[in-house]
mmCIF file of C-alpha atoms and ligand atoms in Angstrom:
data_model
loop_
_atom_site.group_PDB
_atom_site.id
_atom_site.type_symbol
_atom_site.label_atom_id
_atom_site.label_comp_id
_atom_site.label_asym_id
_atom_site.label_seq_id
_atom_site.Cartn_x
_atom_site.Cartn_y
_atom_site.Cartn_z
ATOM 1 C CA UNK L 29 -18.527 24.556 22.679
ATOM 2 C CA UNK L 30 -16.382 26.578 20.330
ATOM 3 C CA UNK L 31 -13.120 28.191 21.419
ATOM 4 C CA UNK L 32 -11.549 30.797 19.138
ATOM 5 C CA UNK L 33 -7.769 30.437 18.714
ATOM 6 C CA UNK L 34 -7.189 33.247 16.259
ATOM 7 C CA UNK L 35 -8.535 34.593 12.974
ATOM 8 C CA UNK L 36 -9.977 31.608 11.090
ATOM 9 C CA UNK L 37 -8.926 29.058 13.727
ATOM 10 C CA UNK L 38 -11.046 27.466 16.421
ATOM 11 C CA UNK L 39 -11.414 24.355 18.536
ATOM 12 C CA UNK L 40 -14.753 22.591 18.923
ATOM 13 C CA UNK L 41 -14.140 21.044 22.318
ATOM 14 C CA UNK L 42 -15.520 17.514 22.495
ATOM 15 C CA UNK L 43 -16.986 17.748 18.998
ATOM 16 C CA UNK L 44 -16.034 14.149 18.204
ATOM 17 C CA UNK L 45 -16.380 12.692 21.707
ATOM 18 C CA UNK L 46 -19.748 11.017 21.118
ATOM 19 C CA UNK L 47 -18.521 9.138 18.045
ATOM 20 C CA UNK L 48 -14.903 8.600 19.084
ATOM 21 C CA UNK L 49 -15.284 4.835 19.456
ATOM 22 C CA UNK L 50 -16.837 4.563 16.001
ATOM 23 C CA UNK L 51 -14.064 6.704 14.491
ATOM 24 C CA UNK L 52 -11.391 4.536 16.113
ATOM 25 C CA UNK L 53 -13.059 1.359 14.854
ATOM 26 C CA UNK L 54 -12.875 2.842 11.348
ATOM 27 C CA UNK L 55 -9.193 3.683 11.868
ATOM 28 C CA UNK L 56 -8.507 0.090 12.863
ATOM 29 C CA UNK L 57 -10.143 -1.167 9.657
ATOM 30 C CA UNK L 58 -8.287 1.418 7.539
ATOM 31 C CA UNK L 59 -4.837 0.619 8.888
ATOM 32 C CA UNK L 60 -5.477 -3.079 8.323
ATOM 33 C CA UNK L 61 -5.521 -2.107 4.610
ATOM 34 C CA UNK L 62 -2.872 0.644 4.675
ATOM 35 C CA UNK L 63 -0.682 0.061 7.740
ATOM 36 C CA UNK L 64 0.913 2.877 9.731
ATOM 37 C CA UNK L 65 4.432 3.670 8.640
ATOM 38 C CA UNK L 66 7.074 6.233 9.630
ATOM 39 C CA UNK L 67 7.665 8.440 6.588
ATOM 40 C CA UNK L 68 11.194 9.544 5.782
ATOM 41 C CA UNK L 69 11.685 13.252 5.117
ATOM 42 C CA UNK L 70 13.458 14.475 1.975
ATOM 43 C CA UNK L 71 16.401 15.206 4.295
ATOM 44 C CA UNK L 72 16.580 11.542 5.263
ATOM 45 C CA UNK L 73 15.038 11.665 8.754
ATOM 46 C CA UNK L 74 12.522 9.038 9.894
ATOM 47 C CA UNK L 75 9.471 10.812 11.297
ATOM 48 C CA UNK L 76 8.559 9.903 14.886
ATOM 49 C CA UNK L 77 4.860 10.142 14.007
ATOM 50 C CA UNK L 78 3.461 7.063 12.226
ATOM 51 C CA UNK L 79 1.096 7.835 9.349
ATOM 52 C CA UNK L 80 -1.466 6.395 7.000
ATOM 53 C CA UNK L 81 -4.170 7.905 4.793
ATOM 54 C CA UNK L 82 -7.634 7.362 3.455
ATOM 55 C CA UNK L 83 -9.514 9.138 0.696
ATOM 56 C CA UNK L 84 -8.743 9.822 -2.955
ATOM 57 C CA UNK L 85 -5.350 11.315 -2.094
ATOM 58 C CA UNK L 86 -2.797 10.578 0.617
ATOM 59 C CA UNK L 87 0.128 12.599 1.909
ATOM 60 C CA UNK L 88 3.457 10.905 1.281
ATOM 61 C CA UNK L 89 7.083 11.783 1.952
ATOM 62 C CA UNK L 90 10.282 10.265 0.636
ATOM 63 C CA UNK L 91 13.669 11.286 -0.723
ATOM 64 C CA UNK L 92 11.922 13.010 -3.658
ATOM 65 C CA UNK L 93 9.889 15.298 -1.428
ATOM 66 C CA UNK L 94 6.452 15.782 0.097
ATOM 67 C CA UNK L 95 3.349 15.392 -2.052
ATOM 68 C CA UNK L 96 -0.119 13.914 -2.359
ATOM 69 C CA UNK L 97 -0.528 10.659 -4.251
ATOM 70 C CA UNK L 98 -3.559 8.516 -5.097
ATOM 71 C CA UNK L 99 -1.496 5.372 -4.523
ATOM 72 C CA UNK L 100 -0.045 4.007 -1.287
ATOM 73 C CA UNK L 101 3.668 3.589 -2.112
ATOM 74 C CA UNK L 102 3.941 0.685 0.355
ATOM 75 C CA UNK L 103 1.305 -1.440 -1.417
ATOM 76 C CA UNK L 104 0.962 0.069 -4.879
ATOM 77 C CA UNK L 105 -2.805 0.236 -4.318
ATOM 78 C CA UNK L 106 -5.128 3.238 -3.977
ATOM 79 C CA UNK L 107 -5.616 4.507 -0.428
ATOM 80 C CA UNK L 108 -8.706 3.075 1.337
ATOM 81 C CA UNK L 109 -11.961 4.943 0.779
ATOM 82 C CA UNK L 110 -12.704 7.674 3.301
ATOM 83 C CA UNK L 111 -15.472 6.441 5.615
ATOM 84 C CA UNK L 112 -18.698 8.422 5.262
ATOM 85 C CA UNK L 113 -18.600 9.240 8.966
ATOM 86 C CA UNK L 114 -15.193 10.935 8.557
ATOM 87 C CA UNK L 115 -16.243 13.259 5.767
ATOM 88 C CA UNK L 116 -19.502 14.139 7.477
ATOM 89 C CA UNK L 117 -17.816 15.039 10.765
ATOM 90 C CA UNK L 118 -15.207 17.166 8.983
ATOM 91 C CA UNK L 119 -17.873 18.982 6.966
ATOM 92 C CA UNK L 120 -19.996 19.617 10.076
ATOM 93 C CA UNK L 121 -17.015 21.068 11.951
ATOM 94 C CA UNK L 122 -15.974 23.244 9.007
ATOM 95 C CA UNK L 123 -19.512 24.550 8.530
ATOM 96 C CA UNK L 124 -19.700 25.555 12.199
ATOM 97 C CA UNK L 125 -16.459 27.461 11.756
ATOM 98 C CA UNK L 126 -17.798 29.352 8.736
ATOM 99 C CA UNK L 127 -16.573 27.124 5.899
ATOM 100 C CA UNK L 128 -19.691 25.613 4.320
ATOM 101 C CA UNK L 129 -19.320 22.949 1.645
ATOM 102 C CA UNK L 130 -15.997 21.533 2.861
ATOM 103 C CA UNK L 131 -15.495 18.269 0.953
ATOM 104 C CA UNK L 132 -12.171 16.711 1.978
ATOM 105 C CA UNK L 133 -10.482 14.404 -0.520
ATOM 106 C CA UNK L 134 -7.664 13.405 1.833
ATOM 107 C CA UNK L 135 -7.490 12.266 5.426
ATOM 108 C CA UNK L 136 -4.040 11.906 6.944
ATOM 109 C CA UNK L 137 -4.098 9.577 9.947
ATOM 110 C CA UNK L 138 -1.315 10.396 12.427
ATOM 111 C CA UNK L 139 -0.361 8.119 15.316
ATOM 112 C CA UNK L 140 1.725 9.600 18.131
ATOM 113 C CA UNK L 141 3.333 7.221 20.603
ATOM 114 C CA UNK L 142 5.100 8.586 23.695
ATOM 115 C CA UNK L 143 7.967 10.817 22.588
ATOM 116 C CA UNK L 144 6.605 11.341 19.071
ATOM 117 C CA UNK L 145 6.443 14.962 17.973
ATOM 118 C CA UNK L 146 5.884 17.157 14.963
ATOM 119 C CA UNK L 147 8.310 20.051 14.596
ATOM 120 C CA UNK L 148 7.172 23.495 13.512
ATOM 121 C CA UNK L 149 5.990 23.469 9.886
ATOM 122 C CA UNK L 150 3.403 24.799 7.457
ATOM 123 C CA UNK L 151 0.969 22.610 5.499
ATOM 124 C CA UNK L 152 1.416 23.775 1.935
ATOM 125 C CA UNK L 153 1.268 20.689 -0.269
ATOM 126 C CA UNK L 154 -2.446 21.209 -0.929
ATOM 127 C CA UNK L 155 -3.535 22.833 -4.174
ATOM 128 C CA UNK L 156 -5.996 25.363 -2.779
ATOM 129 C CA UNK L 157 -5.384 27.140 0.521
ATOM 130 C CA UNK L 158 -8.910 28.591 0.588
ATOM 131 C CA UNK L 159 -10.199 25.301 2.046
ATOM 132 C CA UNK L 160 -9.592 24.820 5.783
ATOM 133 C CA UNK L 161 -7.907 21.849 7.443
ATOM 134 C CA UNK L 162 -9.982 20.047 10.072
ATOM 135 C CA UNK L 163 -8.220 17.981 12.726
ATOM 136 C CA UNK L 164 -9.715 15.468 15.176
ATOM 137 C CA UNK L 165 -7.812 14.424 18.307
ATOM 138 C CA UNK L 166 -8.371 10.974 19.830
ATOM 139 C CA UNK L 167 -6.755 9.240 22.783
ATOM 140 C CA UNK L 168 -3.865 10.693 24.769
ATOM 141 C CA UNK L 169 -3.740 14.495 25.150
ATOM 142 C CA UNK L 170 -1.174 16.589 23.287
ATOM 143 C CA UNK L 171 0.205 20.101 23.444
ATOM 144 C CA UNK L 172 -0.268 21.827 20.112
ATOM 145 C CA UNK L 173 2.032 24.707 19.141
ATOM 146 C CA UNK L 174 0.237 27.460 17.273
ATOM 147 C CA UNK L 175 2.627 29.878 15.623
ATOM 148 C CA UNK L 176 2.428 32.683 13.115
ATOM 149 C CA UNK L 177 3.180 33.350 9.482
ATOM 150 C CA UNK L 178 6.919 33.050 10.006
ATOM 151 C CA UNK L 179 8.856 30.225 11.635
ATOM 152 C CA UNK L 180 10.421 32.693 14.069
ATOM 153 C CA UNK L 181 7.057 34.058 15.260
ATOM 154 C CA UNK L 182 6.107 33.284 18.874
ATOM 155 C CA UNK L 183 3.941 30.205 19.506
ATOM 156 C CA UNK L 184 1.089 29.613 21.908
ATOM 157 C CA UNK L 185 0.453 26.218 23.494
ATOM 158 C CA UNK L 186 -3.000 24.748 22.964
ATOM 159 C CA UNK L 187 -3.940 21.559 24.821
ATOM 160 C CA UNK L 188 -5.845 19.135 22.585
ATOM 161 C CA UNK L 189 -7.671 16.251 24.218
ATOM 162 C CA UNK L 190 -9.735 13.243 23.197
ATOM 163 C CA UNK L 191 -12.730 14.343 21.120
ATOM 164 C CA UNK L 192 -11.513 17.850 20.280
ATOM 165 C CA UNK L 193 -12.003 19.028 16.699
ATOM 166 C CA UNK L 194 -9.917 21.956 15.423
ATOM 167 C CA UNK L 195 -10.536 23.961 12.262
ATOM 168 C CA UNK L 196 -7.685 25.896 10.628
ATOM 169 C CA UNK L 197 -8.804 28.173 7.858
ATOM 170 C CA UNK L 198 -8.587 31.663 6.422
ATOM 171 C CA UNK L 199 -5.531 33.531 7.696
ATOM 172 C CA UNK L 200 -4.636 30.578 9.975
ATOM 173 C CA UNK L 201 -4.432 28.084 7.153
ATOM 174 C CA UNK L 202 -0.729 28.735 6.584
ATOM 175 C CA UNK L 203 0.404 29.441 10.112
ATOM 176 C CA UNK L 204 3.381 27.519 11.460
ATOM 177 C CA UNK L 205 2.394 24.785 13.900
ATOM 178 C CA UNK L 206 3.666 21.661 15.597
ATOM 179 C CA UNK L 207 3.016 19.138 18.342
ATOM 180 C CA UNK L 208 5.218 18.733 21.442
ATOM 181 C CA UNK L 209 6.592 15.282 22.264
ATOM 182 C CA UNK L 210 3.703 13.141 23.489
ATOM 183 C CA UNK L 211 3.799 12.398 27.198
ATOM 184 C CA UNK L 212 3.582 8.786 28.284
ATOM 185 C CA UNK L 213 0.148 7.736 29.441
ATOM 186 C CA UNK L 214 -2.781 5.424 29.032
ATOM 187 C CA UNK L 215 -6.147 6.277 27.500
ATOM 188 C CA UNK L 216 -9.182 4.003 27.636
ATOM 189 C CA UNK L 217 -9.954 4.568 23.949
ATOM 190 C CA UNK L 218 -6.481 4.168 22.375
ATOM 191 C CA UNK L 219 -4.078 2.737 24.949
ATOM 192 C CA UNK L 220 -0.725 4.549 24.921
ATOM 193 C CA UNK L 221 -1.130 6.697 21.834
ATOM 194 C CA UNK L 222 -2.783 9.728 20.289
ATOM 195 C CA UNK L 223 -4.529 9.422 16.942
ATOM 196 C CA UNK L 224 -5.068 12.591 14.919
ATOM 197 C CA UNK L 225 -7.221 12.673 11.805
ATOM 198 C CA UNK L 226 -6.524 15.657 9.529
ATOM 199 C CA UNK L 227 -8.976 16.349 6.755
ATOM 200 C CA UNK L 228 -7.775 18.260 3.738
ATOM 201 C CA UNK L 229 -8.857 19.407 0.319
ATOM 202 C CA UNK L 230 -5.623 18.394 -1.370
ATOM 203 C CA UNK L 231 -6.375 18.082 -5.078
HETATM 204 C C1 LIG U 328 -1.763 16.998 14.490
HETATM 205 N N1 LIG U 328 -1.153 17.522 12.245
HETATM 206 O O1 LIG U 328 -2.220 17.281 15.592
HETATM 207 C C2 LIG U 328 -1.734 18.075 13.434
HETATM 208 C C3 LIG U 328 -3.125 18.560 13.182
HETATM 209 C C4 LIG U 328 0.016 17.598 10.162
HETATM 210 C C5 LIG U 328 -0.362 18.229 11.441
HETATM 211 O O2 LIG U 328 0.022 19.348 11.696
HETATM 212 O O3 LIG U 328 0.539 18.312 9.295
HETATM 213 O O4 LIG U 328 -0.235 16.391 9.996
HETATM 214 S S1 LIG U 328 -3.362 19.647 11.742
HETATM 215 C C6 LIG U 328 -2.879 21.215 12.363
HETATM 216 C C7 LIG U 328 -2.865 22.432 11.456
HETATM 217 C C8 LIG U 328 -3.026 22.365 10.096
HETATM 218 C C9 LIG U 328 -3.021 23.538 9.332
HETATM 219 C C10 LIG U 328 -2.806 24.780 9.905
HETATM 220 C C11 LIG U 328 -2.626 24.817 11.267
HETATM 221 C C12 LIG U 328 -2.648 23.667 12.042
HETATM 222 N N2 LIG U 328 -2.407 26.056 11.892
HETATM 223 O O5 LIG U 328 -2.575 27.125 11.281
HETATM 224 O O6 LIG U 328 -2.018 26.072 13.080
HETATM 225 O O7 LIG U 328 -1.323 15.869 14.218
HETATM 226 FE FE1 LIG U 329 0.559 20.330 9.862
#
């Protein structure tokens, strides 16, 4: 079922539940090729979220800034190919939300361990903000912070659980958002972590 969060933003509750095990098996194969790492922000802080990517472009951060790059800086090789199942799920979710033809060229794979968090930010490294971002939550539950167009705008707390698929498009594409520190726990599918797949049209 679809839950509206705001203009252009919705959560498809359980949209990935049936194929969660298959998605996680793909993640395991992907991070064998491009291991999780903790990016360092341009300000010099190590991110608590561990990240990897698949697809033609991957999101990277270092002292020079945030950007998308076709090459994994840790290996010097292109990012692993995006599994067909990933792109198809993202396109199906986007179409349901009113964004037909979504063809992501980047999938950022985020791993949250207990205590890991993402502070309030906007996603603006992509070339074209008319495409939505689709995000798939797997494993431990998280509290998502959904803000407004300015950092100081009030936020609402949205619980995201295993199998939920969120679509952020239209006027919500550039809203501030974050993830509260992950609570300790155990999930049958992932153990003690949350995996979030975010699909983007970056290039
Ligand atoms: C997560 N990841 O749960 C989230 C899912 C990130 C990130 O935020 O940058 O890796 S994507 C949430 C998102 C994207 C674009 C817009 C909005 C939310 N929004 O308007 O709230 O790991
Ligand atoms: Fe984000």
